[in-house]
Short mmCIF file of C-alpha atoms in Angstrom, two decimals:
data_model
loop_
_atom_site.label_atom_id
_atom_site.label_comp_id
_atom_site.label_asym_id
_atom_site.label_seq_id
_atom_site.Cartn_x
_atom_site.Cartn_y
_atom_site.Cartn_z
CA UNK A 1 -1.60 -151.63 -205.77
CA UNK A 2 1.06 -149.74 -207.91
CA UNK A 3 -1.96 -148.71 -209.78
CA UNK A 4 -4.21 -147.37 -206.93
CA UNK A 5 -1.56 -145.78 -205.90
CA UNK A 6 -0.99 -144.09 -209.21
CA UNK A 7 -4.77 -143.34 -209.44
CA UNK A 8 -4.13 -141.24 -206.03
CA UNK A 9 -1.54 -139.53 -207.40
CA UNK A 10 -3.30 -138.18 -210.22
CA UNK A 11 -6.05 -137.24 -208.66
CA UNK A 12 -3.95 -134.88 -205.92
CA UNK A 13 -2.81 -133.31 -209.79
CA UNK A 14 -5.95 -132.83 -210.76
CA UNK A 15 -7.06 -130.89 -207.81
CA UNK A 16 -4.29 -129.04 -207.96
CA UNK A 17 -5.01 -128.06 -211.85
CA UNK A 18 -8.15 -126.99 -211.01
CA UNK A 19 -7.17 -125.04 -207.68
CA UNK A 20 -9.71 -127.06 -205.77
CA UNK A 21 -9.70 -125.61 -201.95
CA UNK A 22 -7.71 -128.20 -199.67
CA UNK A 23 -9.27 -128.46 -196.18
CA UNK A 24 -8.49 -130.07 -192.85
CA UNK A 25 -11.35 -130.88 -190.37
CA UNK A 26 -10.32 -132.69 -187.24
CA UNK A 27 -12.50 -135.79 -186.81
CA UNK A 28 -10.34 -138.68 -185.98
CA UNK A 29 -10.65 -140.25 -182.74
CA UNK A 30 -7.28 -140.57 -180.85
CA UNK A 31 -5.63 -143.71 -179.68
CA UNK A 32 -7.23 -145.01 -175.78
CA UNK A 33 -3.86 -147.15 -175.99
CA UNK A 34 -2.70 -145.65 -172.51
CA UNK A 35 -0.52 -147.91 -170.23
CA UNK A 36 -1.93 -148.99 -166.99
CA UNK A 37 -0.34 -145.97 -165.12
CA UNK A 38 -1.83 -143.57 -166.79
CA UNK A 39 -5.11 -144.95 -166.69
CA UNK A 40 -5.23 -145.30 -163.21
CA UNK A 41 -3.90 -141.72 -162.87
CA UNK A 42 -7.09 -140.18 -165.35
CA UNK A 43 -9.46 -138.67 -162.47
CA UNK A 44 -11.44 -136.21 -164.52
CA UNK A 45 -12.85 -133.70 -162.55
CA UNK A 46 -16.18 -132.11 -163.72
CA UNK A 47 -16.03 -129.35 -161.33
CA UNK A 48 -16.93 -125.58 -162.33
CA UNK A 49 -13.62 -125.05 -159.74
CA UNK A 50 -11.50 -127.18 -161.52
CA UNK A 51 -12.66 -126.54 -165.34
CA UNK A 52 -11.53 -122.78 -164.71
CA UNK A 53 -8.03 -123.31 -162.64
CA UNK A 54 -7.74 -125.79 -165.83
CA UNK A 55 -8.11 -122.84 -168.26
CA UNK A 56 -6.17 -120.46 -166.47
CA UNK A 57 -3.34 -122.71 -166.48
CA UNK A 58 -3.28 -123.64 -169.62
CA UNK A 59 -3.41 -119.95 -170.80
CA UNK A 60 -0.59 -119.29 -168.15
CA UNK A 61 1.91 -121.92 -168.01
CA UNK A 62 1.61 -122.67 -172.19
CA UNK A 63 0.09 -119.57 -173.43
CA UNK A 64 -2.85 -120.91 -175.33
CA UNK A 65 -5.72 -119.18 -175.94
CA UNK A 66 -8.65 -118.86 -174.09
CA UNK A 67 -11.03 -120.77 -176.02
CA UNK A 68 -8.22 -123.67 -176.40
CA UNK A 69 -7.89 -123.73 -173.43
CA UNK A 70 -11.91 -124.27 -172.81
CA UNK A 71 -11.96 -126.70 -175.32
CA UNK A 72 -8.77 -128.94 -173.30
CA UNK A 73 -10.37 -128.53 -170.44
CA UNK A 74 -13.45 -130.69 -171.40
CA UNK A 75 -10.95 -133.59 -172.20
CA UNK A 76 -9.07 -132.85 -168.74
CA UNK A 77 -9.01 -131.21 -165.51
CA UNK A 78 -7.40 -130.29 -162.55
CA UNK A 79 -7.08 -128.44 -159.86
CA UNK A 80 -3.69 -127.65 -158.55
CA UNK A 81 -0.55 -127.29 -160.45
CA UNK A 82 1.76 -129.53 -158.84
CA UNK A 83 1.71 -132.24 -161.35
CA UNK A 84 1.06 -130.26 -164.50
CA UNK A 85 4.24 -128.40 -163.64
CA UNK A 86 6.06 -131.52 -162.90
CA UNK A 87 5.30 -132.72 -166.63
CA UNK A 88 6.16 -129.18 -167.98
CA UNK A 89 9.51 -128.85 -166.70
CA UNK A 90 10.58 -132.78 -167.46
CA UNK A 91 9.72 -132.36 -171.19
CA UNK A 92 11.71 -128.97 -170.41
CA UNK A 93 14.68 -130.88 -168.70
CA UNK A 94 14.88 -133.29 -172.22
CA UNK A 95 14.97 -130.29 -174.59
CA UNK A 96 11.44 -129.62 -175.86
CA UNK A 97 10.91 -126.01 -176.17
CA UNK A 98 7.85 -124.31 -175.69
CA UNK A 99 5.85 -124.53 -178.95
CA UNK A 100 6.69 -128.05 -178.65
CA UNK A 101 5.30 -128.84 -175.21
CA UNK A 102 1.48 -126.70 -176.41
CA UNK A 103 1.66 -128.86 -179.10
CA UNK A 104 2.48 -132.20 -176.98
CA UNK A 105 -0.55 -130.79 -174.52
CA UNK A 106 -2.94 -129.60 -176.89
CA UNK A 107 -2.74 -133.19 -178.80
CA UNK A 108 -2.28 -134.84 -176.42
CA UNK A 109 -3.66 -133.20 -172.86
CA UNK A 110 -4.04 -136.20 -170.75
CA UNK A 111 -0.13 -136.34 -170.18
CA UNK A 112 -0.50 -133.16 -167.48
CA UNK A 113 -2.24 -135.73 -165.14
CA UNK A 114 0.33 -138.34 -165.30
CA UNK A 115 2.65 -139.17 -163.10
CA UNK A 116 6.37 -137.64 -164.29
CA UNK A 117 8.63 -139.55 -162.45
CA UNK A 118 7.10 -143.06 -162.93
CA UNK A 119 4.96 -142.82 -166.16
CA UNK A 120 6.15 -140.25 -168.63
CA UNK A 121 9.93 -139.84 -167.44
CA UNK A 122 10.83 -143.51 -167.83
CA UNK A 123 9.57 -143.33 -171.40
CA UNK A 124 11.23 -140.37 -172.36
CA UNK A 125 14.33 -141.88 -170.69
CA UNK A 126 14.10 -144.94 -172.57
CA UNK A 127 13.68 -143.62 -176.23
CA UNK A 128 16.59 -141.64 -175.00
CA UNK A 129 18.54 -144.98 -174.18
CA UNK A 130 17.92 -146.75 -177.60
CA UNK A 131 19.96 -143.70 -179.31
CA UNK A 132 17.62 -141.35 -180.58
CA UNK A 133 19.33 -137.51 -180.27
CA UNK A 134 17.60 -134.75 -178.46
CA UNK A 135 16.39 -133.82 -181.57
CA UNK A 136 15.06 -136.77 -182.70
CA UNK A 137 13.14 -137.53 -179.58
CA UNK A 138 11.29 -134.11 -179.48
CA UNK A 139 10.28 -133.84 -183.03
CA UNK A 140 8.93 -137.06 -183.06
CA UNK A 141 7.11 -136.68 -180.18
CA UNK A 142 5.68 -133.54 -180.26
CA UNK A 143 4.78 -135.15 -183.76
CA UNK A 144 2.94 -138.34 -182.35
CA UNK A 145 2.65 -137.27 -178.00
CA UNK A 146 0.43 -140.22 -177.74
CA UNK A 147 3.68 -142.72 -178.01
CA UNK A 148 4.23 -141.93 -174.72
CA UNK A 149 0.74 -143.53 -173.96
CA UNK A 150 1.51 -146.93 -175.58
CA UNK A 151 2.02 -150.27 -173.82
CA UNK A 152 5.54 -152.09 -173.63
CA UNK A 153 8.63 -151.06 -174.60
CA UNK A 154 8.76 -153.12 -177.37
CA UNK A 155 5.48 -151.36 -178.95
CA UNK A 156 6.58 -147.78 -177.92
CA UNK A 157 9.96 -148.86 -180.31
CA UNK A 158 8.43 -149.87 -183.01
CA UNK A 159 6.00 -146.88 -183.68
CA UNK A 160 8.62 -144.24 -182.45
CA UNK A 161 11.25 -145.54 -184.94
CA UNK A 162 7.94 -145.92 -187.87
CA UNK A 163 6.98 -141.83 -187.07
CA UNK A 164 10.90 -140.68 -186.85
CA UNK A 165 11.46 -142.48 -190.22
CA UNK A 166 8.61 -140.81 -191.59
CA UNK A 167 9.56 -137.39 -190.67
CA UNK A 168 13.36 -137.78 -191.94
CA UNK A 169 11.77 -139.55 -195.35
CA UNK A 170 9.69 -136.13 -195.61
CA UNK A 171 12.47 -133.91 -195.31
CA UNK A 172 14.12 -135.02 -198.20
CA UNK A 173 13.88 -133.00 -201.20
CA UNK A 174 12.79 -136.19 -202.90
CA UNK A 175 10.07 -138.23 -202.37
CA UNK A 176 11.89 -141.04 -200.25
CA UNK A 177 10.15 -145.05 -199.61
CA UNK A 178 10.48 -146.37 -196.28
CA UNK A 179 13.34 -148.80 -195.71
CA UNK A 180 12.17 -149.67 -191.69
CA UNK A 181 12.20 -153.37 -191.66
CA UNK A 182 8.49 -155.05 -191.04
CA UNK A 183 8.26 -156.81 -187.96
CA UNK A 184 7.49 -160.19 -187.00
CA UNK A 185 3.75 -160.43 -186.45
CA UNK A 186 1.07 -159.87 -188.86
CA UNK A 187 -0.88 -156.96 -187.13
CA UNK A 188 2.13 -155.04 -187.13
CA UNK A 189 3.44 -156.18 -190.50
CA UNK A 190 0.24 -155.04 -192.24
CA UNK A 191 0.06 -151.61 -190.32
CA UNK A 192 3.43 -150.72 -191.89
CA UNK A 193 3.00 -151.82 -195.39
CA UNK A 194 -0.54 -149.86 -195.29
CA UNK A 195 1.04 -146.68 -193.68
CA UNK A 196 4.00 -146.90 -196.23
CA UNK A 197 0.97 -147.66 -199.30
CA UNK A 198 -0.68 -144.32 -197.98
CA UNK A 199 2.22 -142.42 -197.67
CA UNK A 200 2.79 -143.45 -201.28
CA UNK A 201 -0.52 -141.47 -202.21
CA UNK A 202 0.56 -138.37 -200.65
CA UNK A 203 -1.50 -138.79 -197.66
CA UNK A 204 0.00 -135.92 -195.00
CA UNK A 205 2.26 -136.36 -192.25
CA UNK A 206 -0.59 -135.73 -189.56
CA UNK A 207 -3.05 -137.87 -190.97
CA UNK A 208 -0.22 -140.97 -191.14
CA UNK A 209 0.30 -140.42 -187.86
CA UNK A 210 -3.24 -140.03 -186.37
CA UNK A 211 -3.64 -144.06 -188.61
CA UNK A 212 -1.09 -145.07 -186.53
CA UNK A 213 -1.72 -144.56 -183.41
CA UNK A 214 -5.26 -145.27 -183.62
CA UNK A 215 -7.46 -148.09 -182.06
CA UNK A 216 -9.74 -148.34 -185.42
CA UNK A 217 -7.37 -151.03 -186.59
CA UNK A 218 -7.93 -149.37 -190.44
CA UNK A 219 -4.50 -150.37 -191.51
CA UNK A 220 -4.40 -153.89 -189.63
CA UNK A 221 -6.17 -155.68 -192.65
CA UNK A 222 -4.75 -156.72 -195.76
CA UNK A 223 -7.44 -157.65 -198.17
CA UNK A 224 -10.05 -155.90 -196.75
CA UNK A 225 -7.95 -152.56 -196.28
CA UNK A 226 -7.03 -152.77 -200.09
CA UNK A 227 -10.91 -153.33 -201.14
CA UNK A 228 -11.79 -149.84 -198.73
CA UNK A 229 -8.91 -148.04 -200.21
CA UNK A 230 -9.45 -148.91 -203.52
CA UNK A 231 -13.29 -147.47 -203.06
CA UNK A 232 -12.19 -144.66 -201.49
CA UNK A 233 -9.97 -143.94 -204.09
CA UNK A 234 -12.78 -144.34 -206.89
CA UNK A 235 -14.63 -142.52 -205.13
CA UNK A 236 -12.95 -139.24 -205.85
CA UNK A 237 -11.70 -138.50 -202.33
CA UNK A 238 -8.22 -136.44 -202.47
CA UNK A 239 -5.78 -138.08 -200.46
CA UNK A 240 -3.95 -135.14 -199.17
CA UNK A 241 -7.61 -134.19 -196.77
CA UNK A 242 -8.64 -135.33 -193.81
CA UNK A 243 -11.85 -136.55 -195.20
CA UNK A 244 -10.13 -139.07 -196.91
CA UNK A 245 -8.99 -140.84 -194.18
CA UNK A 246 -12.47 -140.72 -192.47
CA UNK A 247 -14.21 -142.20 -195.66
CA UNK A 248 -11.78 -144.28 -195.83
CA UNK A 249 -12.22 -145.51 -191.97
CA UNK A 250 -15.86 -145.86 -191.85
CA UNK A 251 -15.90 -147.84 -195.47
CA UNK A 252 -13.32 -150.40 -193.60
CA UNK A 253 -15.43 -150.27 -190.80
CA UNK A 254 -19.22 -151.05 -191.73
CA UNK A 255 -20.08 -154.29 -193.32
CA UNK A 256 -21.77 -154.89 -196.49
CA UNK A 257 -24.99 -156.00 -193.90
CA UNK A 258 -24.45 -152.37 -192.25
CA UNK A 259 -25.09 -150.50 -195.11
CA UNK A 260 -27.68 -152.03 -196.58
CA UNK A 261 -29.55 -151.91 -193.50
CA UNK A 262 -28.80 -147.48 -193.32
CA UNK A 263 -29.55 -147.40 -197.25
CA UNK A 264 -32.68 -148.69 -196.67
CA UNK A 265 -33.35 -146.39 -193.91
CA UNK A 266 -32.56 -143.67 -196.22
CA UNK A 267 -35.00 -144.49 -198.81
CA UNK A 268 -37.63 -144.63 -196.60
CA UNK A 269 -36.80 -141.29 -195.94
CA UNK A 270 -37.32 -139.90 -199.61
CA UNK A 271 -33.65 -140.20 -200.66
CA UNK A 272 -32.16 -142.61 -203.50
CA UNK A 273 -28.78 -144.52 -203.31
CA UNK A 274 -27.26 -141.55 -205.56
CA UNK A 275 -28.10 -139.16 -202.95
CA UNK A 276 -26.75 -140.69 -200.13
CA UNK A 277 -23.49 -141.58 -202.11
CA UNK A 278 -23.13 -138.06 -202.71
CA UNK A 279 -23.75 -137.03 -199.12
CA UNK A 280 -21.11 -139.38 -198.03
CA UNK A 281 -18.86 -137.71 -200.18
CA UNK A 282 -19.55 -134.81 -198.46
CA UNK A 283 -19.82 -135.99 -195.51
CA UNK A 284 -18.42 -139.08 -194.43
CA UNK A 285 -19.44 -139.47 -191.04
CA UNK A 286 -23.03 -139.54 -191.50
CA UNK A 287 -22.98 -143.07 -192.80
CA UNK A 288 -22.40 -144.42 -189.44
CA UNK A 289 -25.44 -143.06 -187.04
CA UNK A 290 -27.86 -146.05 -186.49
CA UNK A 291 -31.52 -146.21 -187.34
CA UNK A 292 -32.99 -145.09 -184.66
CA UNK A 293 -30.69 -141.84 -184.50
CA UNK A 294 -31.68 -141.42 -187.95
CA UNK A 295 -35.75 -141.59 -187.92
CA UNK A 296 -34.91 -139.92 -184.50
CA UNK A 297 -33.54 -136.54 -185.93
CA UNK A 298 -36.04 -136.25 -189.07
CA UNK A 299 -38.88 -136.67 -186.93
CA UNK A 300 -38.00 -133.90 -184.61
CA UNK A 301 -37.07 -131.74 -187.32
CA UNK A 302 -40.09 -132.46 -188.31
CA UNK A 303 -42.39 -132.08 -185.18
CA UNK A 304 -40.62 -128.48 -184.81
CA UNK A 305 -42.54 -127.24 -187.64
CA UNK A 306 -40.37 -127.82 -190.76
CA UNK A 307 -42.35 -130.19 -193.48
CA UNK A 308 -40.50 -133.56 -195.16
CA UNK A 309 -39.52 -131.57 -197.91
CA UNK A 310 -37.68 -128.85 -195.80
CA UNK A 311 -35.95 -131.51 -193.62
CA UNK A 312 -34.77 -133.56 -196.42
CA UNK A 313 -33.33 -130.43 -197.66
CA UNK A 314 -31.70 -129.46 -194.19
CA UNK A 315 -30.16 -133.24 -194.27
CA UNK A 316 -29.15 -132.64 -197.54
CA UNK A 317 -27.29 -129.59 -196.95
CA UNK A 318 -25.70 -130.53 -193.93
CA UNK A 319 -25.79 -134.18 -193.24
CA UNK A 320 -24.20 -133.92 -190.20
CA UNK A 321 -26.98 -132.64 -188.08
CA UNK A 322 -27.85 -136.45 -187.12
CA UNK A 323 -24.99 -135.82 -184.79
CA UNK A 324 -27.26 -133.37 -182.63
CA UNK A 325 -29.43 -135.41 -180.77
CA UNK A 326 -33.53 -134.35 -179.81
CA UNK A 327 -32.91 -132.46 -176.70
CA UNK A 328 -29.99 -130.48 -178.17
CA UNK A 329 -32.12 -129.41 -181.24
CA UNK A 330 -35.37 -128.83 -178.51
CA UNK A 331 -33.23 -127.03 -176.64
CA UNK A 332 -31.13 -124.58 -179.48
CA UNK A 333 -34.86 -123.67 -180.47
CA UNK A 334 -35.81 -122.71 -177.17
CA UNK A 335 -32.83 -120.55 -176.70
CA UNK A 336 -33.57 -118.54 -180.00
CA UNK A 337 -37.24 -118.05 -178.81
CA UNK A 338 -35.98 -116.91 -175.43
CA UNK A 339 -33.45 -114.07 -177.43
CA UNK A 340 -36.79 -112.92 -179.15
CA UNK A 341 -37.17 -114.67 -182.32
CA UNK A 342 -39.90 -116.21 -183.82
CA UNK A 343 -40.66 -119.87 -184.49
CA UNK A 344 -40.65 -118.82 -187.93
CA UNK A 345 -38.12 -117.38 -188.06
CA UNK A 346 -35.93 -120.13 -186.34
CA UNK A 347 -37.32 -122.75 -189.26
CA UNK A 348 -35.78 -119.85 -191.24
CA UNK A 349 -32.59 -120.20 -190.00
CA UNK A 350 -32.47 -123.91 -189.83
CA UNK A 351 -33.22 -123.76 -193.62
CA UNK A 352 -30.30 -121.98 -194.53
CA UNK A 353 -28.11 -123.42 -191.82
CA UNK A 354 -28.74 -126.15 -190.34
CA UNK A 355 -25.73 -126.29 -188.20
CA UNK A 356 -27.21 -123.36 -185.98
CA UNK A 357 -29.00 -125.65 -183.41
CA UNK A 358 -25.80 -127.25 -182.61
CA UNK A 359 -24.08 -124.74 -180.86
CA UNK A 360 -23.73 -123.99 -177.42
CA UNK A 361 -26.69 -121.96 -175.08
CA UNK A 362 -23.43 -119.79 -174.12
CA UNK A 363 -22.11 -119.18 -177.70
CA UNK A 364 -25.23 -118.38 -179.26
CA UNK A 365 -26.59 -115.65 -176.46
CA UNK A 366 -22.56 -114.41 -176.61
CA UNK A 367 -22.67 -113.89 -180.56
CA UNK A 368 -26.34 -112.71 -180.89
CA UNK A 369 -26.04 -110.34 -177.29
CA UNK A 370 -22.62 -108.93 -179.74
CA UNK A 371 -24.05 -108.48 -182.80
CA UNK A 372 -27.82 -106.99 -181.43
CA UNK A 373 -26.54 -105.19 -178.84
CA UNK A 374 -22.82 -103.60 -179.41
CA UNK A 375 -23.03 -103.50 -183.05
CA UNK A 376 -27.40 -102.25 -182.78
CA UNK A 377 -27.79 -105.10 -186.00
CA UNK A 378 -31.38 -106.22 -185.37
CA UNK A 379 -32.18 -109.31 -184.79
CA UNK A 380 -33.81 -110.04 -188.31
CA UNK A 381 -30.63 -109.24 -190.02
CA UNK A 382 -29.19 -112.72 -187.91
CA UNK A 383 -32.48 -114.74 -189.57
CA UNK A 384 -31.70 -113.50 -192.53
CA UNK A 385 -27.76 -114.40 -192.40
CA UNK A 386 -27.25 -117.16 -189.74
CA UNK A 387 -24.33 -117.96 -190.73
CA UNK A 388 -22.57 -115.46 -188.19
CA UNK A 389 -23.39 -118.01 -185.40
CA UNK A 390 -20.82 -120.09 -187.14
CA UNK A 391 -18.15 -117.81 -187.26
CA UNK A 392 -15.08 -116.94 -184.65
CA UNK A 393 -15.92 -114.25 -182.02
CA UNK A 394 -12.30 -113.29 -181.86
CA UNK A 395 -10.95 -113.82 -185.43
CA UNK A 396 -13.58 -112.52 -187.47
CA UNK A 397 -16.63 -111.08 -184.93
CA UNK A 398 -14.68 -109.12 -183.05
CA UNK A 399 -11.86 -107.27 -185.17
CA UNK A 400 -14.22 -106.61 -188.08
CA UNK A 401 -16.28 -105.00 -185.85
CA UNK A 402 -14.11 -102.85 -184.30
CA UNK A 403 -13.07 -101.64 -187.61
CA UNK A 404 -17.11 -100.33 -188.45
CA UNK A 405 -17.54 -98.71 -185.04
CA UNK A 406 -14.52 -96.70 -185.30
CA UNK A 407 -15.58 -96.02 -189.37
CA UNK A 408 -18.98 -95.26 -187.80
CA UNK A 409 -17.23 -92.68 -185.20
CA UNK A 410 -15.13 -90.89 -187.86
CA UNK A 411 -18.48 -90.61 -190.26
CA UNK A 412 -16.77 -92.12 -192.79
CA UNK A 413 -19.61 -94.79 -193.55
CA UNK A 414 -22.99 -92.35 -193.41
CA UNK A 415 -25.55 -92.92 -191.27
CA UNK A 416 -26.20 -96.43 -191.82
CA UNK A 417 -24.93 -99.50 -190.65
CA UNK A 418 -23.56 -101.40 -193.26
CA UNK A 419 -25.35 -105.10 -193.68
CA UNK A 420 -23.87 -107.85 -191.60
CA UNK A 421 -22.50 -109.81 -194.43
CA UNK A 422 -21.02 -107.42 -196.59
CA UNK A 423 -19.53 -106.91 -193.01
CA UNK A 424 -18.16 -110.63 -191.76
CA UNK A 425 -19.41 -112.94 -195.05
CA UNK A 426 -16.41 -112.04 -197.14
CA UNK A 427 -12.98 -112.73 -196.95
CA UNK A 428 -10.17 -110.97 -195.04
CA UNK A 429 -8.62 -109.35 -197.86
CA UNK A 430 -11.84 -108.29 -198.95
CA UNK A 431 -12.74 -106.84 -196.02
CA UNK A 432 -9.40 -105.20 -196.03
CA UNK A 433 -9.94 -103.79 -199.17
CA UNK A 434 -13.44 -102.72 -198.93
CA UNK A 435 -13.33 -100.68 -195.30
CA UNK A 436 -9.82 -100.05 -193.94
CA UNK A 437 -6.93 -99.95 -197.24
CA UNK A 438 -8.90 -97.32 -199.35
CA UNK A 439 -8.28 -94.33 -196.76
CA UNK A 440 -5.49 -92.39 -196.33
CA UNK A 441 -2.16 -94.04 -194.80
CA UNK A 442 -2.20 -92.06 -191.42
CA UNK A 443 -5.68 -93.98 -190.86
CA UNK A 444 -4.82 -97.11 -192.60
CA UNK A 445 -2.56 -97.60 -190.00
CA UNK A 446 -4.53 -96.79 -187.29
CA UNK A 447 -7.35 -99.36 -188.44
CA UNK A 448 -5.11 -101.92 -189.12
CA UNK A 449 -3.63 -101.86 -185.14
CA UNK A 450 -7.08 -102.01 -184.41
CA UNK A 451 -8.10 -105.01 -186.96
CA UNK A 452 -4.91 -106.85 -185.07
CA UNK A 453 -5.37 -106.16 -181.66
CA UNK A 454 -6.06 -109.34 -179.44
CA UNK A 455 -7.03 -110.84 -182.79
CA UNK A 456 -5.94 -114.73 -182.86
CA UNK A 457 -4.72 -115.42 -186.12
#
C-alpha cells in the first residue's frame, strides 16, 4: 500500500510539473442515509406554485442566485416558509453564520423540510452534548450537512468525530495521519483505514467527505477496494480531481462479468478495447450505461441523419451523450428546427458538440433568442460555434455582451459585429485585454462597471 500510495503522490507532482489544468465536476451521488423522520417528512411537491415560492426563497432568505436556486428547487420544494424558517434560525440559534447555512442548504437542501424541533435540533443538540465547541460543530457540518441525516447516535458520532479530525489534520502546516481509533466492526473499520489510505494520496477534503457519507459502499471493502485503487492509480488518474474518485467508484463497482459484457458491446460498435480505455479515462461514467442504453443512443444518432462514422466520432468526443436518452435527443433536434435551423445544420452542430442536444427547451430558445436577437449574430454564426449553448448566460453571455453593444454605441469597433468567438470563446483576461483595457482610463472604468454588473462570479 505504502507504495500505491507513493505512486499517487508522484503523480499529483507530475501534474503539477507540467501545469496540467486541475478540474472539479460534481458527479457523486449523495448519501439516501436519512433517519426515519426525515423520510417521512420528504413530500416533494412538483407544483409550478411551489417550484417558484421555492426559488424566491431561496434567493431571499439565503441569497443564492437565481439559477441555484432553480437548480435546488428540482431536489426540493415547498410552499410556505414556516418550516424553512424554523431550520434557518435553529442553525442561527447554534452559531452558524450565513455562508455557512447556503452552504448546509445548497449541499444539503432536504434539511429545509425537516422537522426542527424533533429531527434536526436534537442532533445538533447532541453533537453539542458530546463536547464539540461551537466551532467545531459548524465547520464540520457545514463541511459534511448530511451527518445530520444519518441513523443512530452512535453512527452520527463516529463520522462527525472522522470529518472534524480530518479538517483539524488539514489545518496543520504539516501533512498530519489520522490518530481516530478504528471501531469495532469491520464495515466501519475498513471505511476508516480506506478514507485515511486516500487521504494519504492527497485526495481533497470534499471528495473524502462525499466517500464517506456515501451509500456506494467504495471504501467498505478491503481487498477488493485495494485491487480498484491500485487500477485507478495505474491508470493515470490524479488523485487531487473529482474524476478520480468516480473511476475509482465505478471500477469497485462493476464486475469483471460487467465489463466484458459493455466491451463487447463496444466492439460491435466499431471501437477497440484501447478506445474505450481511453474514453473511460476521459470519461468515467460512461462505463456504466447498459446495453440497451448503449445500441439505444447510436441508433438514434444514427436514424437522425448522422452516418456510423460521424456517431462514433460524436461518442468519441463526448462519451457522455449515452446519458441523454431518445426522446431528449428527438426532442433538442426539434427545438433547433423550430428556431429556424436546418437539419443540416443541426448534424453540424452535433458534430462539433455533441453536448448541445442535452440542454434544456428553455435554455437553448433563452441563449439562441440572446445571441440572434439582442446581439443581431445570425443564426449560422451559432452552427458554426455551438459551443455558446454551453456557456453561462450570466457569467460569460451576458457581461461580454454588454461590453460590445456599448463598444458598438461609442463606434469604437466599426461597423461590424465582431465574430461570436473571438467574442465569448476566449478567456476573461483575454477578453479584458482585447475590448475593454486598451482604451483610455476614463472608459476603462466605465466598461469594467459594466463587465461587473449583476455578473456572478
Amino acid at each position: 500500500m505504502y507504495s500505491l500510495i507513493h505512486h499517487g503522490r508522484r503523480f499529483v507532482e507530475l501534474q503539477k510539473c507540467h501545469n496540467l489544468r486541475i478540474f472539479v465536476q460534481n458527479g457523486f451521488a449523495f448519501s439516501n442515509s436519512f433517519s426515519s423522520a426525515i423520510v417521512s417528512d420528504v413530500r416533494l411537491r412538483d407544483s409550478r406554485k411551489g417550484n417558484n415560492f421555492t426559488v424566491s426563497y431561496l434567493v431571499d432568505s439565503l441569497g443564492l442566485t437565481k439559477k441555484l436556486a432553480q437548480s435546488i428547487s428540482r431536489r426540493v420544494s415547498f410552499e410556505d416558509k414556516c418550516n424553512p424558517d424554523s431550520v434557518l434560525s435553529l442553525f442561527r440559534s447554534y452559531g452558524f453564520t450565513d455562508s455557512q447555512i447556503s452552504s448546509i442548504i445548497t449541499d444539503y437542501p432536504l434539511l429545509l423540510i425537516a422537522d426542527a424541533e424533533k429531527v434536526v435540533g436534537p442532533k445538533l443538540q447532541f453533537l453539542q452534548s458530546r463536547g464539540a465547541s461551537r466551532s467545531q460543530l459548524t465547520e464540520t457540518v457545514s463541511k459534511v450537512p448530511k451527518i445530520l441525516g444519518m441513523k443512530g447516535d452512535k453512527t452520527i458520532s463516529r463520522y462527525f468525530d472522522l470529518v472534524k479530525e480530518i479538517i483539524e489534520a488539514d489545518k496543520s502546516s504539516e501533512f498530519q495521519k489520522l490518530s481516530l481509533s478504528l471501531p469495532q466492526g469491520s464495515k466501519q473499520e475498513n471505511k476508516i483505514r480506506n478514507i485515511s489510505v486516500l487521504r494519504d494520496l492527497r485526495v481533497p477534503q470534499r471528495l473524502l467527505f462525499s466517500l464517506i457519507i456515501s451509500d456506494h459502499h467504495v471504501c467498505c471493502g478491503k481487498e477488493k477496494f485495494e485491487e480498484s485503487l491500485k487500477k485507478v492509480v495505474e491508470m493515470g488518474f490524479d488523485p487531487t480531481t473529482s474524476k478520480f474518485v468516480e473511476a475509482l467508484r465505478i471500477v469497485y463497482g462493476l464486475s469483471d462479468k460487467r465489463l466484458e459484457e459493455n466491451f463487447k458491446v463496444y466492439k460491435r460498435l466499431g471501437l477497440t478495447v484501447n478506445d474505450v480505455w481511453e474514453l473511460f479515462k476521459k470519461c468515467p461514467g460512461f462505463l456504466v450505461y447498459s446495453e440497451n442504453r448503449i445500441v439505444q443512443t447510436f441508433e438514434t444518432l444514427k436514424r437522425c441523419g448522422l452516418l456510423e462514422d460521424e456517431v462514433l466520432l460524436v461518442f468519441k468526443k463526448n462519451p457522455l451523450c449515452l446519458r441523454t436518452s431518445e426522446q431528449k435527443i428527438l426532442n433538442s433536434i426539434e427545438t433547433f428546427l423550430g428556431l429556424g435551423f436546418t437539419r443540416d445544420e443541426v448534424m453540424m452542430m452535433i458534430k462539433c458538440f455533441p453536448h448541445c442536444v442535452a440542454y434544456s427547451e428553455e435554455m437553448v430558445k433563452e441563449k439562441i433568442n440572446f445571441v440572434v436577437k439582442k446581439m443581431n449574430w445570425p443564426l449560422k454564426a451559432i452552427t458554426l460555434f455551438p459551443q455558446v449553448l454551453g456557456y453561462s448566460m450570466e457569467k460569460r453571455i451576458v457581461p461580454r455582451c454588454n461590453i460590445i453593444k456599448a463598444l458598438m454605441s461609442k463606434g469604437l469597433l466599426g461597423s461590424e459585429l465582431p465574430s461570436i468567438s473571438s467574442v465569448l470563446a476566449c478567456t476573461d483576461q483575454t477578453f479584458l485585454n482585447r475590448y475593454v483595457l486598451k482604451h483610455d482610463d476614463k472608459l476603462v472604468l466605465k466598461l469594467m462597471a459594466i463587465f461587473t454588473k449583476d455578473r456572478v462570479l
